[in-house]
Coordinates of N, CA and C in Angstrom, one line a residue:
X1 N 72.9 100.3 134.2 CA 74.6 100.7 133.6 C 75.3 100.2 133.2
X2 N 75.7 98.8 133.4 CA 76.9 98.5 133.4 C 77.2 97.8 131.8
X3 N 75.3 97.1 131.0 CA 75.3 96.8 130.1 C 74.8 97.8 128.5
X4 N 74.9 99.0 128.4 CA 75.3 100.5 128.3 C 76.3 100.5 127.7
X5 N 77.4 100.7 128.4 CA 79.1 101.0 128.7 C 79.3 99.9 128.2
X6 N 78.9 98.2 128.0 CA 79.5 97.5 127.3 C 78.7 97.1 125.4
X7 N 78.1 98.2 125.9 CA 76.9 98.1 124.4 C 77.9 99.1 123.2
X8 N 78.2 100.4 124.6 CA 78.4 101.5 123.5 C 80.5 100.7 122.9
X9 N 81.2 100.0 125.0 CA 82.5 99.8 124.0 C 82.4 98.0 122.6
X10 N 81.2 97.6 122.7 CA 81.1 96.9 121.5 C 81.0 97.2 120.4
X11 N 79.8 98.4 120.3 CA 79.7 99.3 118.8 C 80.8 99.7 118.6
X12 N 81.2 100.4 119.5 CA 82.4 101.6 118.7 C 84.0 100.0 118.3
X13 N 83.7 99.5 119.0 CA 84.9 98.2 118.0 C 84.4 98.4 116.9
X14 N 83.1 97.6 117.0 CA 83.3 96.8 115.3 C 83.1 98.0 114.6
X15 N 82.7 99.0 114.5 CA 82.6 99.9 113.8 C 84.2 100.4 113.3
X16 N 85.2 100.2 113.9 CA 86.0 100.6 114.1 C 86.5 99.4 113.2
X17 N 86.2 98.1 113.6 CA 87.4 97.0 113.0 C 86.2 97.2 111.4
X18 N 84.9 97.4 111.5 CA 84.4 97.3 110.1 C 84.9 97.9 109.2
X19 N 85.7 99.5 109.3 CA 86.2 100.9 108.9 C 87.3 100.6 107.7
X20 N 88.4 100.0 109.3 CA 89.4 99.3 109.1 C 89.6 97.8 107.8
X21 N 88.2 96.8 108.0 CA 88.8 96.1 107.1 C 88.4 96.4 105.7
X22 N 87.4 97.4 106.2 CA 86.9 97.8 104.5 C 88.0 98.5 103.6
X23 N 88.6 98.9 104.6 CA 90.1 100.6 104.1 C 90.8 100.5 103.9
X24 N 91.3 98.9 103.6 CA 92.5 99.1 103.9 C 93.9 100.0 102.7
X25 N 92.8 99.5 101.7 CA 93.4 100.4 100.9 C 93.7 102.5 100.4
X26 N 94.0 102.9 101.8 CA 93.2 104.5 101.1 C 94.0 105.2 100.3
X27 N 94.3 106.3 100.7 CA 94.4 108.2 99.9 C 94.3 109.2 100.3
X28 N 95.0 110.3 100.5 CA 94.6 111.7 101.0 C 92.8 111.6 101.4
X29 N 92.6 111.3 99.4 CA 91.0 111.3 99.8 C 90.5 110.0 99.1
X30 N 89.5 109.5 99.8 CA 88.9 108.7 99.8 C 87.4 107.9 100.1
X31 N 87.1 106.5 99.7 CA 85.9 106.4 99.6 C 85.9 105.8 101.0
X32 N 84.9 105.8 101.4 CA 84.5 104.9 102.6 C 83.5 103.7 102.4
X33 N 83.6 102.4 102.6 CA 83.1 101.6 102.5 C 82.8 101.0 103.3
X34 N 81.5 101.0 103.6 CA 81.0 100.0 104.5 C 80.2 99.5 104.7
X35 N 80.1 97.9 104.5 CA 79.5 96.6 104.3 C 78.6 97.1 103.0
X36 N 78.9 97.1 102.0 CA 78.8 96.7 100.4 C 78.2 97.5 100.3
X37 N 78.3 99.3 100.7 CA 78.0 100.9 99.8 C 79.4 102.0 100.3
X38 N 78.9 102.6 99.7 CA 80.3 103.4 99.6 C 78.8 105.3 100.4
X39 N 79.4 105.8 101.9 CA 78.2 105.8 102.4 C 78.6 108.0 102.6
X40 N 80.3 107.8 101.8 CA 80.8 109.3 102.5 C 82.4 108.9 101.8
X41 N 83.3 110.1 101.5 CA 84.2 110.3 101.2 C 85.2 111.2 102.4
X42 N 85.8 111.0 102.8 CA 86.9 111.5 103.9 C 87.7 111.5 103.7
X43 N 88.9 112.8 104.4 CA 90.0 113.3 103.9 C 90.3 113.2 104.4
X44 N 91.8 112.6 104.9 CA 93.1 112.0 106.3 C 92.2 112.8 107.5
X45 N 92.0 114.4 107.8 CA 91.9 114.9 108.6 C 90.8 114.1 109.2
X46 N 90.0 113.8 108.2 CA 88.3 113.2 108.6 C 88.3 111.7 109.2
X47 N 90.0 111.2 108.4 CA 89.7 109.8 109.8 C 90.4 109.5 110.7
X48 N 91.1 111.4 111.4 CA 91.8 111.1 112.3 C 90.8 111.8 112.8
X49 N 90.1 112.4 112.8 CA 88.9 112.1 114.1 C 87.5 111.4 114.4
X50 N 87.7 111.8 112.6 CA 87.1 109.5 113.0 C 87.2 108.7 114.0
X51 N 88.8 108.6 114.3 CA 89.0 107.6 115.6 C 89.3 108.4 116.5
X52 N 89.2 109.6 116.6 CA 89.1 110.2 117.9 C 87.7 109.7 118.6
X53 N 87.0 110.2 117.6 CA 85.6 110.2 117.8 C 85.6 108.5 118.8
X54 N 86.1 107.9 118.1 CA 85.7 106.4 118.3 C 86.1 106.0 120.0
X55 N 87.2 106.3 119.8 CA 88.5 106.3 121.0 C 87.1 107.0 121.9
X56 N 87.0 108.3 121.8 CA 85.4 108.4 123.3 C 85.1 107.7 123.9
X57 N 84.5 107.6 122.7 CA 83.1 106.2 122.5 C 83.4 105.7 123.6
X58 N 84.4 104.6 122.5 CA 85.2 103.8 123.6 C 85.4 103.7 125.3
X59 N 86.2 105.0 125.1 CA 85.7 105.4 126.9 C 85.2 105.9 127.7
X60 N 83.9 106.1 126.8 CA 82.8 106.5 128.1 C 82.0 105.1 127.8
X61 N 82.3 104.1 126.8 CA 81.3 102.5 127.0 C 82.3 102.1 128.6
X62 N 83.5 102.2 128.7 CA 84.7 101.9 128.8 C 84.3 102.0 130.2
X63 N 84.2 103.7 131.0 CA 83.6 104.0 132.2 C 82.6 103.8 132.6
X64 N 81.8 103.3 131.6 CA 79.9 103.5 132.5 C 80.9 101.7 132.4
X65 N 81.0 100.6 132.2 CA 80.7 99.5 132.4 C 81.5 99.7 134.0
X66 N 83.0 100.0 134.5 CA 84.1 100.3 135.5 C 82.6 101.2 136.8
X67 N 81.9 101.7 136.3 CA 81.2 102.2 137.1 C 80.5 101.9 137.4
X68 N 79.2 100.1 136.2 CA 78.7 99.7 136.7 C 79.2 98.3 137.6
X69 N 80.3 98.9 137.4 CA 81.1 97.3 138.0 C 81.0 97.3 140.1
X70 N 81.7 98.8 140.1 CA 81.7 99.5 141.0 C 80.2 99.5 141.9
X71 N 79.4 99.9 141.4 CA 77.8 100.5 141.8 C 77.5 98.7 142.2
X72 N 77.8 98.1 141.2 CA 77.4 96.4 141.9 C 77.5 96.0 142.9
X73 N 78.8 96.0 143.2 CA 79.5 95.5 144.1 C 79.9 96.6 145.0
X74 N 79.2 97.9 145.0 CA 78.8 98.1 146.5 C 77.1 97.7 147.0
X75 N 76.7 97.5 145.9 CA 75.2 97.2 146.6 C 75.2 96.0 147.3
X76 N 76.8 94.8 146.4 CA 76.5 93.8 147.5 C 77.4 93.7 148.5
X77 N 78.0 94.5 148.7 CA 78.7 95.0 150.3 C 77.5 95.6 151.2
X78 N 76.6 96.2 150.8 CA 75.3 96.8 151.3 C 75.2 96.0 152.1
X79 N 74.3 94.2 151.3 CA 72.5 93.6 151.4 C 74.0 92.8 152.6
X80 N 75.1 92.5 152.2 CA 76.0 91.6 153.2 C 76.2 92.4 154.7
X81 N 76.7 93.7 154.8 CA 75.8 93.8 156.5 C 74.5 94.3 156.7
X82 N 74.2 94.2 155.8 CA 72.4 94.7 155.8 C 72.3 93.0 156.9
X83 N 72.5 91.9 155.6 CA 72.0 91.0 156.6 C 73.0 90.1 158.0
X84 N 74.6 90.8 157.9 CA 75.3 90.6 159.3 C 74.7 91.3 159.9
X85 N 73.8 92.2 160.0 CA 73.0 93.8 160.9 C 72.0 92.3 161.9
X86 N 71.5 92.1 160.9 CA 70.1 91.3 161.3 C 70.4 89.3 161.7
X87 N 71.3 89.5 161.1 CA 71.8 87.8 162.5 C 72.1 88.2 163.9
X88 N 72.8 88.8 163.8 CA 73.3 90.2 165.4 C 71.8 90.9 165.8
X89 N 71.6 90.6 165.3 CA 70.0 91.0 165.9 C 69.9 89.7 166.5
X90 N 69.0 89.2 165.8 CA 68.6 88.3 165.9 C 68.9 86.9 166.7
X91 N 70.4 87.0 167.1 CA 70.9 86.0 167.7 C 71.2 86.9 169.6
X92 N 71.1 88.5 169.9 CA 70.8 89.1 170.5 C 69.2 88.9 171.0
X93 N 68.6 88.5 170.3 CA 67.0 89.1 170.4 C 66.8 87.0 171.3
X94 N 67.2 85.6 170.8 CA 67.3 84.6 171.0 C 68.0 84.2 172.6
X95 N 68.7 85.9 173.0 CA 69.6 85.8 174.1 C 69.1 86.3 175.1
X96 N 68.5 87.1 174.8 CA 67.8 88.2 175.9 C 66.4 87.3 175.7
X97 N 65.6 85.9 175.1 CA 64.2 85.7 175.6 C 65.2 84.5 176.1
X98 N 66.3 83.6 176.4 CA 67.0 82.5 176.6 C 66.9 82.9 178.6
X99 N 67.2 84.4 178.7 CA 67.9 84.9 179.5 C 65.9 85.4 180.8
X100 N 65.4 85.2 179.7 CA 63.7 85.5 181.0 C 63.2 84.0 180.4
X101 N 63.5 83.6 180.3 CA 62.8 82.1 180.3 C 64.3 81.1 180.9
X102 N 65.0 81.9 181.1 CA 65.7 80.6 182.1 C 65.2 80.7 183.1
X103 N 66.2 79.9 184.2 CA 66.3 78.6 185.6 C 65.3 79.9 186.8
X104 N 65.4 80.7 186.5 CA 64.3 81.6 187.2 C 63.2 81.5 187.1
X105 N 62.4 81.0 185.7 CA 61.6 81.9 185.1 C 60.2 80.9 185.8
X106 N 58.7 80.9 186.2 CA 57.9 80.3 186.8 C 57.7 79.5 186.1
X107 N 57.7 78.5 184.8 CA 57.1 77.9 184.0 C 58.3 76.3 184.1
X108 N 58.2 75.6 184.0 CA 59.2 74.3 184.1 C 58.8 73.9 183.5
X109 N 59.2 72.4 182.8 CA 58.6 71.5 182.5 C 57.4 70.9 182.9
X110 N 57.4 70.1 184.2 CA 56.5 69.8 184.3 C 54.8 69.6 184.5
X111 N 55.3 72.0 184.4 CA 53.6 72.4 184.7 C 53.3 72.7 183.7
X112 N 53.5 71.9 182.4 CA 52.9 71.9 180.8 C 52.2 70.5 180.9
X113 N 51.1 70.3 180.6 CA 50.7 69.8 180.0 C 51.0 68.7 179.2
X114 N 50.9 67.3 179.1 CA 51.9 66.5 178.6 C 52.0 66.4 176.8
X115 N 52.4 65.8 176.6 CA 51.8 66.3 175.0 C 52.3 67.7 174.1
X116 N 53.1 68.4 175.6 CA 53.3 70.5 175.0 C 54.6 70.0 174.2
X117 N 54.8 70.5 173.1 CA 56.3 71.0 173.6 C 56.5 72.5 173.3
X118 N 57.3 72.9 174.0 CA 57.8 74.5 174.9 C 58.7 75.5 173.2
X119 N 58.0 76.0 173.1 CA 58.3 77.2 171.4 C 60.6 76.6 171.2
X120 N 61.1 76.4 170.3 CA 62.6 76.8 170.5 C 62.8 78.8 170.0
X121 N 64.0 78.3 170.9 CA 64.1 79.5 170.6 C 64.5 80.5 169.6
X122 N 64.4 79.1 168.7 CA 65.6 80.4 167.3 C 64.0 79.9 166.1
X123 N 63.5 80.2 166.6 CA 62.0 80.4 165.4 C 61.5 81.3 165.6
X124 N 61.2 81.8 164.5 CA 60.1 83.4 165.3 C 59.2 83.1 165.7
X125 N 58.0 83.9 166.1 CA 56.7 84.1 167.6 C 56.3 83.3 166.5
X126 N 56.0 83.9 164.9 CA 54.6 82.8 164.2 C 54.8 82.3 164.0
X127 N 55.7 81.2 164.2 CA 56.2 79.3 164.1 C 56.3 78.9 164.9
X128 N 55.9 79.4 166.2 CA 55.6 78.9 167.6 C 54.9 77.9 167.4
X129 N 54.3 76.6 167.7 CA 53.6 76.5 168.4 C 52.4 77.0 169.6
X130 N 51.1 76.6 169.4 CA 50.6 77.3 170.7 C 49.7 76.2 171.6
X131 N 50.1 75.3 171.5 CA 49.6 74.4 172.6 C 49.0 73.2 171.9
X132 N 49.1 73.4 170.7 CA 47.7 72.5 169.8 C 49.3 72.4 168.4
X133 N 48.7 70.6 168.3 CA 49.4 70.8 166.7 C 49.5 71.2 165.8

């Protein structure tokens, strides 16, 4: 939506700029010259209505650009909230695991075989060593 809005705005602005640049010598009824060809003849009312149409197309492109920006920002905020929630859940899980492995637990460093490392509390379960290197 963001890119489409930008394309509509650029297209309308380029078309209006080309029309103005190629048709500086106008009159009540004059032939429109665009990129070396004469596609049509236009009256003052037609030029006025064409300007209104180009303005509306440009406004639609601007609206789509702004809406796309707001949606992208909203998605970014949602991702940020999801990451923060996951971070808090991980910290809570690690804290509860620390309580379970706390001083009242039956396993201690003296009970473990030599060379065995205790799993780090911050590692996920699938990354923790299982008694072998």
